[in-house]
């Protein structure tokens, strides 16, 4: 039973990592899926679940990359995580200042994430508490409004592009999570991820598609329904769960250069705050397409590496069983 609950925690960690401010505002869903069918959403959710399983398994298996490739992936992941980290700080700052006239929200979020990103177990616990709250809030707000029909066109390209956009960070955390998991619990995590993300995407998109031309469709929907505070809460939860995951990944890679943990975290916070001054939309528009491309490349490389390794293993096993001529 303990392992079963750990599988659910891992699923919550995955969801918390891939769902950021873009999802919570509804902007990403409208951008990728406003002209797509329900089947496209299902494919994207299924791909997320499949990649979740892939990276969990890679963490447990003996599939290894060369030191150069491993270092390159680590560096790309950390740099990408830094840009997303900065974008999330900017989003928190802009949202708090715009809606509540509260300054320094980005700084406060950065400090809080630094204190809670010390270990994978802490990340799991935080996501296990916050993700159910996010799911409940999204479902409540969305179901308080009339649903609109979705388009009928099936488009696999947006499904793949969306699922790999934030996979870069989830991949690193899933590898670490999968080290001590059994296969059946990996499958439980994967199925849970697929089901929850599909439900969230479907319910939210059907509710917000009428606001697809606005910057924050879900926030508009929540405000129109009289639950604006829940809309803001959903965005802050999504921002926070993404920030703590990114903070951990950056700190681990930077730790190879800066050994002192406190100096490490201070450098991350200071540089993240400076980068966030460029603004949420500017950081997203410039860096996210590059991050998405890196995510696709690393996902495809990992899948190919696993396939070739298993193919080599099966080939060697088959040769050993052949009778000597």
Tab-separated table of C-alpha atoms in Angstrom:
chain	number	residue	atom	x	y	z
A	1	UNK	CA	0.000	0.000	0.000
A	2	UNK	CA	2.889	2.338	0.768
A	3	UNK	CA	4.309	1.806	-2.727
A	4	UNK	CA	0.863	2.439	-4.229
A	5	UNK	CA	0.618	5.814	-2.494
A	6	UNK	CA	4.170	6.610	-3.591
A	7	UNK	CA	3.061	5.948	-7.186
A	8	UNK	CA	0.268	8.507	-6.719
A	9	UNK	CA	2.770	10.978	-5.245
A	10	UNK	CA	4.991	10.516	-8.291
A	11	UNK	CA	1.990	11.173	-10.555
A	12	UNK	CA	1.246	14.368	-8.596
A	13	UNK	CA	4.893	15.431	-8.944
A	14	UNK	CA	4.753	14.872	-12.708
A	15	UNK	CA	1.497	16.819	-13.080
A	16	UNK	CA	2.760	19.655	-10.882
A	17	UNK	CA	5.910	19.925	-12.982
A	18	UNK	CA	4.282	19.970	-16.436
A	19	UNK	CA	1.391	22.240	-15.430
A	20	UNK	CA	2.607	25.822	-15.175
A	21	UNK	CA	1.167	29.301	-15.487
A	22	UNK	CA	0.448	28.783	-19.194
A	23	UNK	CA	-1.861	25.857	-18.474
A	24	UNK	CA	-3.492	27.438	-15.422
A	25	UNK	CA	-4.383	30.621	-17.300
A	26	UNK	CA	-5.809	28.532	-20.128
A	27	UNK	CA	-3.557	30.290	-22.668
A	28	UNK	CA	-1.596	27.152	-23.599
A	29	UNK	CA	-4.706	25.039	-24.121
A	30	UNK	CA	-6.299	27.628	-26.385
A	31	UNK	CA	-3.049	28.118	-28.284
A	32	UNK	CA	-2.525	24.415	-28.963
A	33	UNK	CA	-6.029	22.927	-28.988
A	34	UNK	CA	-8.682	25.572	-29.737
A	35	UNK	CA	-9.090	24.113	-33.249
A	36	UNK	CA	-8.634	20.464	-32.224
A	37	UNK	CA	-10.921	17.583	-31.316
A	38	UNK	CA	-11.319	15.693	-28.051
A	39	UNK	CA	-9.292	12.870	-29.584
A	40	UNK	CA	-6.320	15.246	-29.945
A	41	UNK	CA	-6.513	16.013	-26.220
A	42	UNK	CA	-6.667	12.297	-25.469
A	43	UNK	CA	-3.578	11.663	-27.591
A	44	UNK	CA	-1.622	14.422	-25.849
A	45	UNK	CA	-2.571	13.098	-22.399
A	46	UNK	CA	-1.700	9.531	-23.446
A	47	UNK	CA	1.692	10.690	-24.723
A	48	UNK	CA	2.354	12.419	-21.401
A	49	UNK	CA	1.523	9.209	-19.571
A	50	UNK	CA	3.752	7.231	-21.938
A	51	UNK	CA	6.695	9.597	-21.454
A	52	UNK	CA	6.125	9.493	-17.696
A	53	UNK	CA	6.447	5.690	-17.851
A	54	UNK	CA	9.465	5.908	-20.163
A	55	UNK	CA	11.475	8.170	-17.873
A	56	UNK	CA	10.492	6.283	-14.726
A	57	UNK	CA	11.734	3.105	-16.387
A	58	UNK	CA	14.934	4.783	-17.580
A	59	UNK	CA	15.639	5.745	-13.975
A	60	UNK	CA	15.423	2.097	-12.938
A	61	UNK	CA	17.072	0.470	-15.954
A	62	UNK	CA	20.736	0.244	-16.799
A	63	UNK	CA	20.401	2.341	-19.946
A	64	UNK	CA	23.279	4.799	-19.786
A	65	UNK	CA	24.431	7.614	-22.047
A	66	UNK	CA	28.001	8.707	-22.666
A	67	UNK	CA	29.364	11.245	-20.133
A	68	UNK	CA	29.371	13.986	-22.774
A	69	UNK	CA	25.717	13.451	-23.740
A	70	UNK	CA	24.703	13.109	-20.088
A	71	UNK	CA	26.425	16.397	-19.248
A	72	UNK	CA	24.881	18.099	-22.287
A	73	UNK	CA	21.373	16.958	-21.317
A	74	UNK	CA	21.949	18.102	-17.729
A	75	UNK	CA	23.123	21.524	-18.870
A	76	UNK	CA	20.267	21.972	-21.361
A	77	UNK	CA	17.755	20.915	-18.706
A	78	UNK	CA	19.163	23.314	-16.101
A	79	UNK	CA	19.317	26.284	-18.497
A	80	UNK	CA	15.774	25.599	-19.710
A	81	UNK	CA	14.588	25.207	-16.111
A	82	UNK	CA	16.135	28.586	-15.303
A	83	UNK	CA	14.146	30.338	-18.030
A	84	UNK	CA	10.912	28.686	-16.884
A	85	UNK	CA	11.786	29.503	-13.248
A	86	UNK	CA	12.261	33.164	-14.206
A	87	UNK	CA	9.014	33.197	-16.202
A	88	UNK	CA	7.108	31.800	-13.219
A	89	UNK	CA	8.575	34.452	-10.894
A	90	UNK	CA	7.515	37.107	-13.407
A	91	UNK	CA	4.011	35.623	-13.636
A	92	UNK	CA	3.621	35.633	-9.844
A	93	UNK	CA	4.865	39.223	-9.626
A	94	UNK	CA	2.573	40.484	-12.387
A	95	UNK	CA	-0.469	38.616	-11.081
A	96	UNK	CA	-0.047	39.720	-7.456
A	97	UNK	CA	0.655	43.333	-8.412
A	98	UNK	CA	-2.141	43.473	-10.978
A	99	UNK	CA	-4.912	41.860	-8.933
A	100	UNK	CA	-3.986	42.538	-5.313
A	101	UNK	CA	-1.477	45.401	-5.531
A	102	UNK	CA	1.035	43.241	-3.651
A	103	UNK	CA	4.716	43.891	-4.437
A	104	UNK	CA	7.652	41.445	-4.280
A	105	UNK	CA	5.543	38.323	-4.892
A	106	UNK	CA	8.232	36.937	-7.199
A	107	UNK	CA	10.903	37.386	-4.520
A	108	UNK	CA	8.720	35.725	-1.883
A	109	UNK	CA	7.948	32.818	-4.228
A	110	UNK	CA	11.648	32.372	-5.008
A	111	UNK	CA	12.596	32.272	-1.312
A	112	UNK	CA	9.785	29.847	-0.478
A	113	UNK	CA	10.672	27.526	-3.355
A	114	UNK	CA	14.333	27.514	-2.268
A	115	UNK	CA	13.374	26.282	1.204
A	116	UNK	CA	11.150	23.490	-0.170
A	117	UNK	CA	13.265	22.191	-3.049
A	118	UNK	CA	15.879	20.440	-0.927
A	119	UNK	CA	14.848	16.859	-1.733
A	120	UNK	CA	12.644	14.824	-4.030
A	121	UNK	CA	10.520	13.625	-1.103
A	122	UNK	CA	9.654	17.197	-0.120
A	123	UNK	CA	8.656	17.934	-3.719
A	124	UNK	CA	6.405	14.863	-3.734
A	125	UNK	CA	4.703	15.901	-0.488
A	126	UNK	CA	4.128	19.480	-1.645
A	127	UNK	CA	2.632	18.327	-4.956
A	128	UNK	CA	0.528	15.648	-3.239
A	129	UNK	CA	-1.141	18.398	-1.190
A	130	UNK	CA	-1.424	21.113	-3.849
A	131	UNK	CA	-2.321	19.183	-7.010
A	132	UNK	CA	-5.639	17.808	-5.627
A	133	UNK	CA	-6.525	21.398	-4.644
A	134	UNK	CA	-5.718	22.564	-8.169
A	135	UNK	CA	-7.784	19.770	-9.736
A	136	UNK	CA	-10.771	20.462	-7.475
A	137	UNK	CA	-10.622	24.221	-8.149
A	138	UNK	CA	-10.384	23.798	-11.935
A	139	UNK	CA	-13.261	21.312	-12.000
A	140	UNK	CA	-15.457	23.479	-9.769
A	141	UNK	CA	-14.939	26.670	-11.787
A	142	UNK	CA	-15.226	24.951	-15.175
A	143	UNK	CA	-18.370	23.029	-14.266
A	144	UNK	CA	-19.995	26.209	-12.953
A	145	UNK	CA	-20.089	27.481	-16.547
A	146	UNK	CA	-21.715	26.141	-19.714
A	147	UNK	CA	-19.528	23.946	-21.921
A	148	UNK	CA	-18.884	24.734	-25.579
A	149	UNK	CA	-18.404	22.073	-28.266
A	150	UNK	CA	-14.854	21.464	-29.483
A	151	UNK	CA	-13.694	21.321	-33.082
A	152	UNK	CA	-13.856	18.036	-34.973
A	153	UNK	CA	-10.353	18.002	-36.467
A	154	UNK	CA	-7.786	15.499	-35.182
A	155	UNK	CA	-4.289	17.031	-35.148
A	156	UNK	CA	-1.426	14.891	-33.807
A	157	UNK	CA	1.281	17.582	-34.176
A	158	UNK	CA	-0.139	19.931	-31.486
A	159	UNK	CA	-0.640	16.884	-29.252
A	160	UNK	CA	3.058	15.980	-29.489
A	161	UNK	CA	4.265	19.574	-29.264
A	162	UNK	CA	2.261	20.300	-26.125
A	163	UNK	CA	3.171	17.128	-24.250
A	164	UNK	CA	6.907	17.617	-24.830
A	165	UNK	CA	6.950	21.326	-23.980
A	166	UNK	CA	7.575	20.865	-20.255
A	167	UNK	CA	8.740	17.248	-20.461
A	168	UNK	CA	12.348	18.336	-20.140
A	169	UNK	CA	11.971	18.978	-16.396
A	170	UNK	CA	9.558	16.165	-15.659
A	171	UNK	CA	11.995	13.755	-17.347
A	172	UNK	CA	14.789	14.534	-14.897
A	173	UNK	CA	12.506	14.230	-11.862
A	174	UNK	CA	10.924	11.012	-13.150
A	175	UNK	CA	14.331	9.412	-13.685
A	176	UNK	CA	15.182	10.095	-10.059
A	177	UNK	CA	11.758	8.922	-8.860
A	178	UNK	CA	11.895	5.677	-10.841
A	179	UNK	CA	15.104	4.334	-9.290
A	180	UNK	CA	13.333	2.438	-6.508
A	181	UNK	CA	9.920	1.836	-8.105
A	182	UNK	CA	8.510	-1.450	-9.338
A	183	UNK	CA	7.144	-1.690	-12.877
A	184	UNK	CA	3.512	-2.050	-11.799
A	185	UNK	CA	3.732	1.127	-9.728
A	186	UNK	CA	5.285	2.959	-12.666
A	187	UNK	CA	2.256	1.896	-14.705
A	188	UNK	CA	-0.064	3.180	-11.953
A	189	UNK	CA	1.704	6.562	-12.052
A	190	UNK	CA	1.486	6.656	-15.849
A	191	UNK	CA	-2.215	5.769	-16.003
A	192	UNK	CA	-3.007	8.297	-13.250
A	193	UNK	CA	-1.151	11.025	-15.146
A	194	UNK	CA	-3.002	10.223	-18.378
A	195	UNK	CA	-6.451	10.182	-16.754
A	196	UNK	CA	-6.046	13.353	-14.688
A	197	UNK	CA	-4.391	15.451	-17.389
A	198	UNK	CA	-6.980	14.400	-19.984
A	199	UNK	CA	-9.841	15.258	-17.612
A	200	UNK	CA	-8.311	18.641	-16.754
A	201	UNK	CA	-7.608	19.517	-20.382
A	202	UNK	CA	-11.054	18.466	-21.602
A	203	UNK	CA	-13.089	20.171	-18.884
A	204	UNK	CA	-11.039	23.369	-18.919
A	205	UNK	CA	-10.923	23.724	-22.711
A	206	UNK	CA	-14.663	23.123	-23.167
A	207	UNK	CA	-15.304	25.850	-20.585
A	208	UNK	CA	-12.794	28.465	-21.803
A	209	UNK	CA	-12.807	28.022	-25.587
A	210	UNK	CA	-15.218	30.969	-25.899
A	211	UNK	CA	-12.464	33.147	-24.366
A	212	UNK	CA	-9.727	31.752	-26.614
A	213	UNK	CA	-8.652	35.171	-27.951
A	214	UNK	CA	-7.828	36.572	-24.503
A	215	UNK	CA	-4.505	36.374	-22.607
A	216	UNK	CA	-5.912	34.570	-19.542
A	217	UNK	CA	-9.082	32.688	-20.554
A	218	UNK	CA	-9.463	30.701	-17.321
A	219	UNK	CA	-9.122	33.820	-15.192
A	220	UNK	CA	-11.840	35.510	-17.273
A	221	UNK	CA	-14.064	32.459	-16.893
A	222	UNK	CA	-13.528	32.356	-13.130
A	223	UNK	CA	-14.273	36.066	-12.807
A	224	UNK	CA	-17.414	35.803	-14.941
A	225	UNK	CA	-18.609	32.902	-12.785
A	226	UNK	CA	-18.000	34.828	-9.568
A	227	UNK	CA	-14.988	32.722	-8.541
A	228	UNK	CA	-12.136	35.017	-9.513
A	229	UNK	CA	-10.233	34.170	-6.320
A	230	UNK	CA	-10.206	30.486	-7.318
A	231	UNK	CA	-8.841	31.385	-10.743
A	232	UNK	CA	-5.969	33.278	-9.133
A	233	UNK	CA	-5.387	30.418	-6.661
A	234	UNK	CA	-5.142	27.886	-9.507
A	235	UNK	CA	-2.501	29.988	-11.259
A	236	UNK	CA	-0.451	30.454	-8.077
A	237	UNK	CA	-0.557	26.719	-7.317
A	238	UNK	CA	0.537	25.855	-10.864
A	239	UNK	CA	3.305	28.460	-10.739
A	240	UNK	CA	4.566	27.261	-7.359
A	241	UNK	CA	4.661	23.546	-8.186
A	242	UNK	CA	6.598	24.337	-11.361
A	243	UNK	CA	9.011	26.693	-9.594
A	244	UNK	CA	10.059	24.240	-6.877
A	245	UNK	CA	10.770	21.523	-9.445
A	246	UNK	CA	12.825	23.910	-11.584
A	247	UNK	CA	14.662	25.214	-8.520
A	248	UNK	CA	15.764	21.694	-7.604
A	249	UNK	CA	17.014	20.912	-11.117
A	250	UNK	CA	18.962	24.172	-11.398
A	251	UNK	CA	20.486	23.753	-7.926
A	252	UNK	CA	21.673	20.217	-8.689
A	253	UNK	CA	23.422	21.228	-11.902
A	254	UNK	CA	24.822	24.462	-10.448
A	255	UNK	CA	26.018	22.461	-7.440
A	256	UNK	CA	28.748	20.992	-9.635
A	257	UNK	CA	30.299	24.474	-9.694
A	258	UNK	CA	29.033	26.121	-6.489
A	259	UNK	CA	29.326	23.598	-3.668
A	260	UNK	CA	27.826	25.732	-0.892
A	261	UNK	CA	24.063	25.153	-0.973
A	262	UNK	CA	23.128	28.590	0.403
A	263	UNK	CA	25.336	30.461	-2.066
A	264	UNK	CA	23.925	28.207	-4.790
A	265	UNK	CA	20.320	29.097	-3.932
A	266	UNK	CA	21.167	32.789	-3.556
A	267	UNK	CA	22.688	32.869	-7.051
A	268	UNK	CA	19.595	31.152	-8.485
A	269	UNK	CA	17.224	33.549	-6.717
A	270	UNK	CA	19.143	36.723	-7.635
A	271	UNK	CA	19.625	35.773	-11.292
A	272	UNK	CA	16.009	34.564	-11.543
A	273	UNK	CA	14.678	37.855	-10.175
A	274	UNK	CA	16.835	39.818	-12.629
A	275	UNK	CA	15.661	37.687	-15.563
A	276	UNK	CA	12.019	38.018	-14.450
A	277	UNK	CA	12.276	41.794	-14.986
A	278	UNK	CA	11.994	41.118	-18.727
A	279	UNK	CA	8.374	40.113	-18.080
A	280	UNK	CA	6.405	36.887	-18.325
A	281	UNK	CA	5.249	37.171	-21.942
A	282	UNK	CA	8.654	38.223	-23.295
A	283	UNK	CA	10.469	35.332	-21.591
A	284	UNK	CA	7.814	32.864	-22.756
A	285	UNK	CA	7.726	34.105	-26.346
A	286	UNK	CA	11.514	33.979	-26.743
A	287	UNK	CA	12.522	30.877	-24.780
A	288	UNK	CA	9.555	28.464	-24.766
A	289	UNK	CA	9.761	27.474	-28.467
A	290	UNK	CA	13.439	26.597	-27.938
A	291	UNK	CA	12.654	24.699	-24.731
A	292	UNK	CA	9.894	22.775	-26.515
A	293	UNK	CA	12.301	21.773	-29.295
A	294	UNK	CA	14.866	20.607	-26.731
A	295	UNK	CA	12.144	18.608	-24.970
A	296	UNK	CA	11.152	16.846	-28.193
A	297	UNK	CA	14.791	16.044	-29.007
A	298	UNK	CA	15.561	14.612	-25.559
A	299	UNK	CA	12.320	12.596	-25.423
A	300	UNK	CA	13.001	11.066	-28.840
A	301	UNK	CA	16.656	10.416	-27.964
A	302	UNK	CA	15.680	8.691	-24.704
A	303	UNK	CA	13.069	6.519	-26.422
A	304	UNK	CA	15.513	5.561	-29.196
A	305	UNK	CA	18.285	4.848	-26.679
A	306	UNK	CA	16.032	2.528	-24.675
A	307	UNK	CA	14.835	0.750	-27.827
A	308	UNK	CA	18.363	0.191	-29.160
A	309	UNK	CA	19.649	-0.975	-25.775
A	310	UNK	CA	16.842	-3.498	-25.397
A	311	UNK	CA	17.294	-4.611	-29.016
A	312	UNK	CA	21.005	-5.234	-28.390
A	313	UNK	CA	20.216	-7.132	-25.196
A	314	UNK	CA	17.666	-9.369	-26.950
A	315	UNK	CA	20.060	-9.965	-29.837
A	316	UNK	CA	22.831	-11.049	-27.472
A	317	UNK	CA	20.451	-13.283	-25.517
A	318	UNK	CA	19.266	-14.905	-28.750
A	319	UNK	CA	22.834	-15.562	-29.883
A	320	UNK	CA	23.684	-17.224	-26.561
A	321	UNK	CA	20.797	-19.643	-27.020
A	322	UNK	CA	21.786	-20.654	-30.544
A	323	UNK	CA	23.308	-24.149	-30.641
A	324	UNK	CA	26.933	-24.274	-31.643
A	325	UNK	CA	27.449	-25.409	-35.249
